[in-house]
Amino acid sequence: MTTPLESGTPANINHTRQKSTFPFFISSIDITGGGKYPPLFDTCIAGGIGGSTADFIMHSVDTVKTRVQGQPHARVQKYTNMIQAYKLIYKQEGVMRGLHAGLTPAMIGSIPGTTLYFTIYETVKRTLGQTHIPEVVTHLIAGSLGDLTASVIYVPSEVLKTRLQLQGRYNNPHFVSGYNYKNTWHAAKMIVKYDGFGALFHGFKATILRDVPYSALQFACYEQFKKFAQNRFVNPGEPLPMGIDLITGSMAGGIAGAITTPLDVMKTLLQTQQTSSKKKAILPALNNTSKPSLDPPPKHYSGIMEGMMWNYKHQGLAGLFRGLGPRVFWTSLQSAIMFVVYEQVLQFEGSLRDKQSWPPSAIAGTLL
């Protein structure tokens, strides 16, 4: 999960802050030392909308990445690159059942997950911002705690999403994934029935180990790119143009995504693999319609390091960086889209507060 890319003057919102004992008005000095953070409630709503919108727009690319990473290693590789895979999935399976497979669990997890993430991230960041802790360390701690908290929501949705993405449509004749779920609810019931409730958290460690360093690298790169851009393109104290913010944010997301690709590969493999003793029971419909295969059984991974070592031994660096193109494409554009939507929603909320039309109810207005 990604975090909001901060601008020198967050949202450039200048409206009166009222006093409140409820922690949605936290006055903190930003990195320029001049502006104040917008209300925490506004950033949480904007973050949830921005994150889920970006996830929705980029879902088809994420599906392609999942197919490339999760296709069985023992068979001839059906998907060779991002463009070929995108065209082939669209041609054979269409949009809704192919490229947008798994969209329902993705949104079910993304909306509350990103909102919760922003809530924890902003609260911790603003709290630690009042101390003498360096801001880089503050961002790392806030991002880590945000990811750990939100993972309770988004990891189960990731398991459902990746399995449905790998499967495609029900009784899919175009790709052998090892799954045959009718819909999201059917997938959840079958996973719990045959693999247990804990299977919804397969790849939990890999997800955490992927997301925490991703956020850290994203912020470290973005801050350096931003500092360079401020020194080169604008006068001191002036905000960066949106185009430059998009470029710097996209570059930071792309670099962070590329470096953490091996962890993303293992997350996909761990979340989509079946329990070895239950494979035949899970897929009665698929087994009855498929021809016998002469391929050896798929590799069953026992953990992150074991999986990375096995992939490197048998497939080299190419095995560790499967789906590199789609992942970098996804992380860079997802980060840029989220940033634009986040800032636009935040400014819109600020304009509504100027008109005393936000928060949307009188009760919320007194509390927030």
PDB file of C-alpha atoms in Angstrom, residues 89-252:
ATOM      1  CA  ILE A  89      -6.154 -11.690 -21.704  1.00  0.00           C
ATOM      2  CA  TYR A  90      -8.401  -9.073 -23.307  1.00  0.00           C
ATOM      3  CA  LYS A  91      -8.817 -11.143 -26.476  1.00  0.00           C
ATOM      4  CA  GLN A  92      -9.524 -14.473 -24.761  1.00  0.00           C
ATOM      5  CA  GLU A  93     -11.322 -13.411 -21.569  1.00  0.00           C
ATOM      6  CA  GLY A  94     -12.556  -9.859 -22.045  1.00  0.00           C
ATOM      7  CA  VAL A  95     -12.588  -6.987 -19.578  1.00  0.00           C
ATOM      8  CA  MET A  96     -14.899  -7.826 -16.673  1.00  0.00           C
ATOM      9  CA  ARG A  97     -14.023 -11.534 -16.329  1.00  0.00           C
ATOM     10  CA  GLY A  98     -10.464 -11.184 -17.539  1.00  0.00           C
ATOM     11  CA  LEU A  99      -8.615  -7.915 -16.976  1.00  0.00           C
ATOM     12  CA  HIS A 100     -10.965  -6.863 -14.152  1.00  0.00           C
ATOM     13  CA  ALA A 101     -11.156 -10.250 -12.449  1.00  0.00           C
ATOM     14  CA  GLY A 102     -10.912  -9.807  -8.672  1.00  0.00           C
ATOM     15  CA  LEU A 103     -12.072  -6.183  -8.784  1.00  0.00           C
ATOM     16  CA  THR A 104     -14.795  -6.709  -6.160  1.00  0.00           C
ATOM     17  CA  PRO A 105     -12.503  -7.946  -3.341  1.00  0.00           C
ATOM     18  CA  ALA A 106      -9.927  -5.349  -4.399  1.00  0.00           C
ATOM     19  CA  MET A 107     -12.379  -2.507  -3.765  1.00  0.00           C
ATOM     20  CA  ILE A 108     -13.795  -4.133  -0.623  1.00  0.00           C
ATOM     21  CA  GLY A 109     -10.299  -4.061   0.828  1.00  0.00           C
ATOM     22  CA  SER A 110      -8.995  -0.865  -0.768  1.00  0.00           C
ATOM     23  CA  ILE A 111     -11.607   1.621   0.434  1.00  0.00           C
ATOM     24  CA  PRO A 112     -11.521   0.830   4.181  1.00  0.00           C
ATOM     25  CA  GLY A 113      -7.871  -0.246   4.044  1.00  0.00           C
ATOM     26  CA  THR A 114      -6.538   2.988   2.550  1.00  0.00           C
ATOM     27  CA  THR A 115      -8.771   5.089   4.806  1.00  0.00           C
ATOM     28  CA  LEU A 116      -7.498   3.264   7.890  1.00  0.00           C
ATOM     29  CA  TYR A 117      -3.947   3.529   6.625  1.00  0.00           C
ATOM     30  CA  PHE A 118      -4.190   7.305   6.197  1.00  0.00           C
ATOM     31  CA  THR A 119      -5.774   7.633   9.641  1.00  0.00           C
ATOM     32  CA  ILE A 120      -2.918   5.817  11.385  1.00  0.00           C
ATOM     33  CA  TYR A 121      -0.237   7.347   9.171  1.00  0.00           C
ATOM     34  CA  GLU A 122      -1.366  10.939   9.672  1.00  0.00           C
ATOM     35  CA  THR A 123      -1.996  10.515  13.401  1.00  0.00           C
ATOM     36  CA  VAL A 124       1.451   9.016  14.061  1.00  0.00           C
ATOM     37  CA  LYS A 125       3.186  11.470  11.726  1.00  0.00           C
ATOM     38  CA  ARG A 126       1.627  14.488  13.407  1.00  0.00           C
ATOM     39  CA  THR A 127       2.207  13.140  16.893  1.00  0.00           C
ATOM     40  CA  LEU A 128       5.876  12.360  16.257  1.00  0.00           C
ATOM     41  CA  GLY A 129       6.196  15.648  14.396  1.00  0.00           C
ATOM     42  CA  GLN A 130       5.864  17.435  17.735  1.00  0.00           C
ATOM     43  CA  THR A 131       9.015  15.685  18.984  1.00  0.00           C
ATOM     44  CA  HIS A 132      12.673  15.927  17.997  1.00  0.00           C
ATOM     45  CA  ILE A 133      12.573  12.745  15.933  1.00  0.00           C
ATOM     46  CA  PRO A 134      13.971  13.336  12.416  1.00  0.00           C
ATOM     47  CA  GLU A 135      11.241  13.619   9.813  1.00  0.00           C
ATOM     48  CA  VAL A 136      12.605  10.747   7.716  1.00  0.00           C
ATOM     49  CA  VAL A 137      12.382   8.456  10.740  1.00  0.00           C
ATOM     50  CA  THR A 138       8.917   9.836  11.521  1.00  0.00           C
ATOM     51  CA  HIS A 139       7.718   8.950   8.014  1.00  0.00           C
ATOM     52  CA  LEU A 140       9.173   5.448   8.259  1.00  0.00           C
ATOM     53  CA  ILE A 141       7.543   4.774  11.640  1.00  0.00           C
ATOM     54  CA  ALA A 142       4.195   6.232  10.585  1.00  0.00           C
ATOM     55  CA  GLY A 143       4.194   4.277   7.333  1.00  0.00           C
ATOM     56  CA  SER A 144       5.136   1.033   9.074  1.00  0.00           C
ATOM     57  CA  LEU A 145       2.419   1.347  11.720  1.00  0.00           C
ATOM     58  CA  GLY A 146      -0.116   2.345   9.073  1.00  0.00           C
ATOM     59  CA  ASP A 147       0.715  -0.722   6.981  1.00  0.00           C
ATOM     60  CA  LEU A 148       0.649  -3.076   9.966  1.00  0.00           C
ATOM     61  CA  THR A 149      -2.772  -1.831  11.061  1.00  0.00           C
ATOM     62  CA  ALA A 150      -4.374  -1.741   7.614  1.00  0.00           C
ATOM     63  CA  SER A 151      -2.959  -5.180   6.716  1.00  0.00           C
ATOM     64  CA  VAL A 152      -5.680  -6.793   8.833  1.00  0.00           C
ATOM     65  CA  ILE A 153      -8.132  -5.549   6.187  1.00  0.00           C
ATOM     66  CA  TYR A 154      -6.209  -5.588   2.933  1.00  0.00           C
ATOM     67  CA  VAL A 155      -4.325  -8.909   3.239  1.00  0.00           C
ATOM     68  CA  PRO A 156      -7.491 -11.096   3.140  1.00  0.00           C
ATOM     69  CA  SER A 157      -8.809  -9.002   0.250  1.00  0.00           C
ATOM     70  CA  GLU A 158      -5.441  -9.407  -1.497  1.00  0.00           C
ATOM     71  CA  VAL A 159      -5.684 -13.201  -1.189  1.00  0.00           C
ATOM     72  CA  LEU A 160      -9.158 -13.218  -2.744  1.00  0.00           C
ATOM     73  CA  LYS A 161      -8.159 -10.680  -5.381  1.00  0.00           C
ATOM     74  CA  THR A 162      -4.978 -12.444  -6.519  1.00  0.00           C
ATOM     75  CA  ARG A 163      -6.657 -15.855  -6.739  1.00  0.00           C
ATOM     76  CA  LEU A 164      -9.537 -14.480  -8.797  1.00  0.00           C
ATOM     77  CA  GLN A 165      -7.106 -12.536 -10.979  1.00  0.00           C
ATOM     78  CA  LEU A 166      -5.061 -15.662 -11.576  1.00  0.00           C
ATOM     79  CA  GLN A 167      -8.163 -17.726 -12.279  1.00  0.00           C
ATOM     80  CA  GLY A 168     -10.029 -15.342 -14.561  1.00  0.00           C
ATOM     81  CA  ARG A 169     -13.573 -16.365 -15.361  1.00  0.00           C
ATOM     82  CA  TYR A 170     -15.349 -19.441 -13.956  1.00  0.00           C
ATOM     83  CA  ASN A 171     -14.415 -22.636 -15.857  1.00  0.00           C
ATOM     84  CA  ASN A 172     -11.730 -20.681 -17.676  1.00  0.00           C
ATOM     85  CA  PRO A 173     -10.433 -22.736 -20.637  1.00  0.00           C
ATOM     86  CA  HIS A 174      -7.695 -20.240 -21.469  1.00  0.00           C
ATOM     87  CA  PHE A 175      -5.518 -20.416 -18.344  1.00  0.00           C
ATOM     88  CA  VAL A 176      -4.843 -23.230 -15.854  1.00  0.00           C
ATOM     89  CA  SER A 177      -4.592 -21.528 -12.479  1.00  0.00           C
ATOM     90  CA  GLY A 178      -5.626 -24.319 -10.095  1.00  0.00           C
ATOM     91  CA  TYR A 179      -8.740 -22.391  -9.010  1.00  0.00           C
ATOM     92  CA  ASN A 180     -12.347 -22.379 -10.124  1.00  0.00           C
ATOM     93  CA  TYR A 181     -14.405 -19.962  -8.018  1.00  0.00           C
ATOM     94  CA  LYS A 182     -17.809 -18.680  -9.119  1.00  0.00           C
ATOM     95  CA  ASN A 183     -17.461 -15.294  -7.411  1.00  0.00           C
ATOM     96  CA  THR A 184     -15.875 -13.531  -4.439  1.00  0.00           C
ATOM     97  CA  TRP A 185     -18.219 -15.022  -1.839  1.00  0.00           C
ATOM     98  CA  HIS A 186     -17.773 -18.530  -3.253  1.00  0.00           C
ATOM     99  CA  ALA A 187     -13.999 -18.058  -3.191  1.00  0.00           C
ATOM    100  CA  ALA A 188     -14.063 -16.980   0.464  1.00  0.00           C
ATOM    101  CA  LYS A 189     -16.231 -19.950   1.471  1.00  0.00           C
ATOM    102  CA  MET A 190     -14.085 -22.479  -0.404  1.00  0.00           C
ATOM    103  CA  ILE A 191     -10.828 -21.115   1.005  1.00  0.00           C
ATOM    104  CA  VAL A 192     -12.115 -21.230   4.588  1.00  0.00           C
ATOM    105  CA  LYS A 193     -13.738 -24.655   4.080  1.00  0.00           C
ATOM    106  CA  TYR A 194     -10.748 -26.458   2.588  1.00  0.00           C
ATOM    107  CA  ASP A 195      -7.727 -24.464   3.792  1.00  0.00           C
ATOM    108  CA  GLY A 196      -9.010 -22.900   7.010  1.00  0.00           C
ATOM    109  CA  PHE A 197      -9.528 -19.275   8.016  1.00  0.00           C
ATOM    110  CA  GLY A 198      -5.773 -18.728   8.248  1.00  0.00           C
ATOM    111  CA  ALA A 199      -5.482 -19.214   4.474  1.00  0.00           C
ATOM    112  CA  LEU A 200      -6.999 -15.752   4.056  1.00  0.00           C
ATOM    113  CA  PHE A 201      -3.749 -14.444   5.530  1.00  0.00           C
ATOM    114  CA  HIS A 202      -1.391 -16.436   3.286  1.00  0.00           C
ATOM    115  CA  GLY A 203       1.552 -14.250   2.370  1.00  0.00           C
ATOM    116  CA  PHE A 204       1.004 -11.930   5.345  1.00  0.00           C
ATOM    117  CA  LYS A 205       4.713 -11.733   6.151  1.00  0.00           C
ATOM    118  CA  ALA A 206       5.603 -11.292   2.491  1.00  0.00           C
ATOM    119  CA  THR A 207       3.028  -8.502   2.149  1.00  0.00           C
ATOM    120  CA  ILE A 208       4.412  -6.667   5.177  1.00  0.00           C
ATOM    121  CA  LEU A 209       8.012  -7.184   4.059  1.00  0.00           C
ATOM    122  CA  ARG A 210       7.064  -5.818   0.638  1.00  0.00           C
ATOM    123  CA  ASP A 211       4.999  -2.811   1.719  1.00  0.00           C
ATOM    124  CA  VAL A 212       7.177  -1.438   4.524  1.00  0.00           C
ATOM    125  CA  PRO A 213      10.385  -1.153   2.445  1.00  0.00           C
ATOM    126  CA  TYR A 214       8.322   0.033  -0.506  1.00  0.00           C
ATOM    127  CA  SER A 215       6.952   2.967   1.491  1.00  0.00           C
ATOM    128  CA  ALA A 216      10.404   3.735   2.911  1.00  0.00           C
ATOM    129  CA  LEU A 217      12.081   3.747  -0.498  1.00  0.00           C
ATOM    130  CA  GLN A 218       9.229   5.713  -2.040  1.00  0.00           C
ATOM    131  CA  PHE A 219       9.540   8.503   0.532  1.00  0.00           C
ATOM    132  CA  ALA A 220      13.342   8.561   0.451  1.00  0.00           C
ATOM    133  CA  CYS A 221      13.404   8.851  -3.351  1.00  0.00           C
ATOM    134  CA  TYR A 222      10.543  11.334  -3.487  1.00  0.00           C
ATOM    135  CA  GLU A 223      12.113  13.680  -0.924  1.00  0.00           C
ATOM    136  CA  GLN A 224      15.398  13.739  -2.868  1.00  0.00           C
ATOM    137  CA  PHE A 225      13.680  14.284  -6.224  1.00  0.00           C
ATOM    138  CA  LYS A 226      11.501  16.966  -4.684  1.00  0.00           C
ATOM    139  CA  LYS A 227      14.462  18.786  -3.144  1.00  0.00           C
ATOM    140  CA  PHE A 228      16.273  18.718  -6.489  1.00  0.00           C
ATOM    141  CA  ALA A 229      13.199  20.029  -8.313  1.00  0.00           C
ATOM    142  CA  GLN A 230      12.663  22.836  -5.779  1.00  0.00           C
ATOM    143  CA  ASN A 231      16.263  24.001  -6.176  1.00  0.00           C
ATOM    144  CA  ARG A 232      16.122  23.861  -9.963  1.00  0.00           C
ATOM    145  CA  PHE A 233      12.641  24.825 -11.116  1.00  0.00           C
ATOM    146  CA  VAL A 234      11.028  27.186  -8.559  1.00  0.00           C
ATOM    147  CA  ASN A 235      11.936  30.055  -6.303  1.00  0.00           C
ATOM    148  CA  PRO A 236      12.282  29.447  -2.539  1.00  0.00           C
ATOM    149  CA  GLY A 237       8.885  29.029  -0.890  1.00  0.00           C
ATOM    150  CA  GLU A 238       6.986  28.448  -4.130  1.00  0.00           C
ATOM    151  CA  PRO A 239       5.055  25.195  -4.621  1.00  0.00           C
ATOM    152  CA  LEU A 240       6.110  22.834  -7.364  1.00  0.00           C
ATOM    153  CA  PRO A 241       3.912  22.664 -10.481  1.00  0.00           C
ATOM    154  CA  MET A 242       1.587  19.668 -10.544  1.00  0.00           C
ATOM    155  CA  GLY A 243       3.367  18.236 -13.572  1.00  0.00           C
ATOM    156  CA  ILE A 244       6.687  18.083 -11.734  1.00  0.00           C
ATOM    157  CA  ASP A 245       4.995  16.593  -8.674  1.00  0.00           C
ATOM    158  CA  LEU A 246       3.509  13.899 -10.892  1.00  0.00           C
ATOM    159  CA  ILE A 247       6.904  13.111 -12.416  1.00  0.00           C
ATOM    160  CA  THR A 248       8.769  12.979  -9.110  1.00  0.00           C
ATOM    161  CA  GLY A 249       6.052  10.900  -7.466  1.00  0.00           C
ATOM    162  CA  SER A 250       5.911   8.541 -10.421  1.00  0.00           C
ATOM    163  CA  MET A 251       9.687   8.086 -10.443  1.00  0.00           C
ATOM    164  CA  ALA A 252       9.737   7.391  -6.710  1.00  0.00           C
TER     165      ALA A 252
END
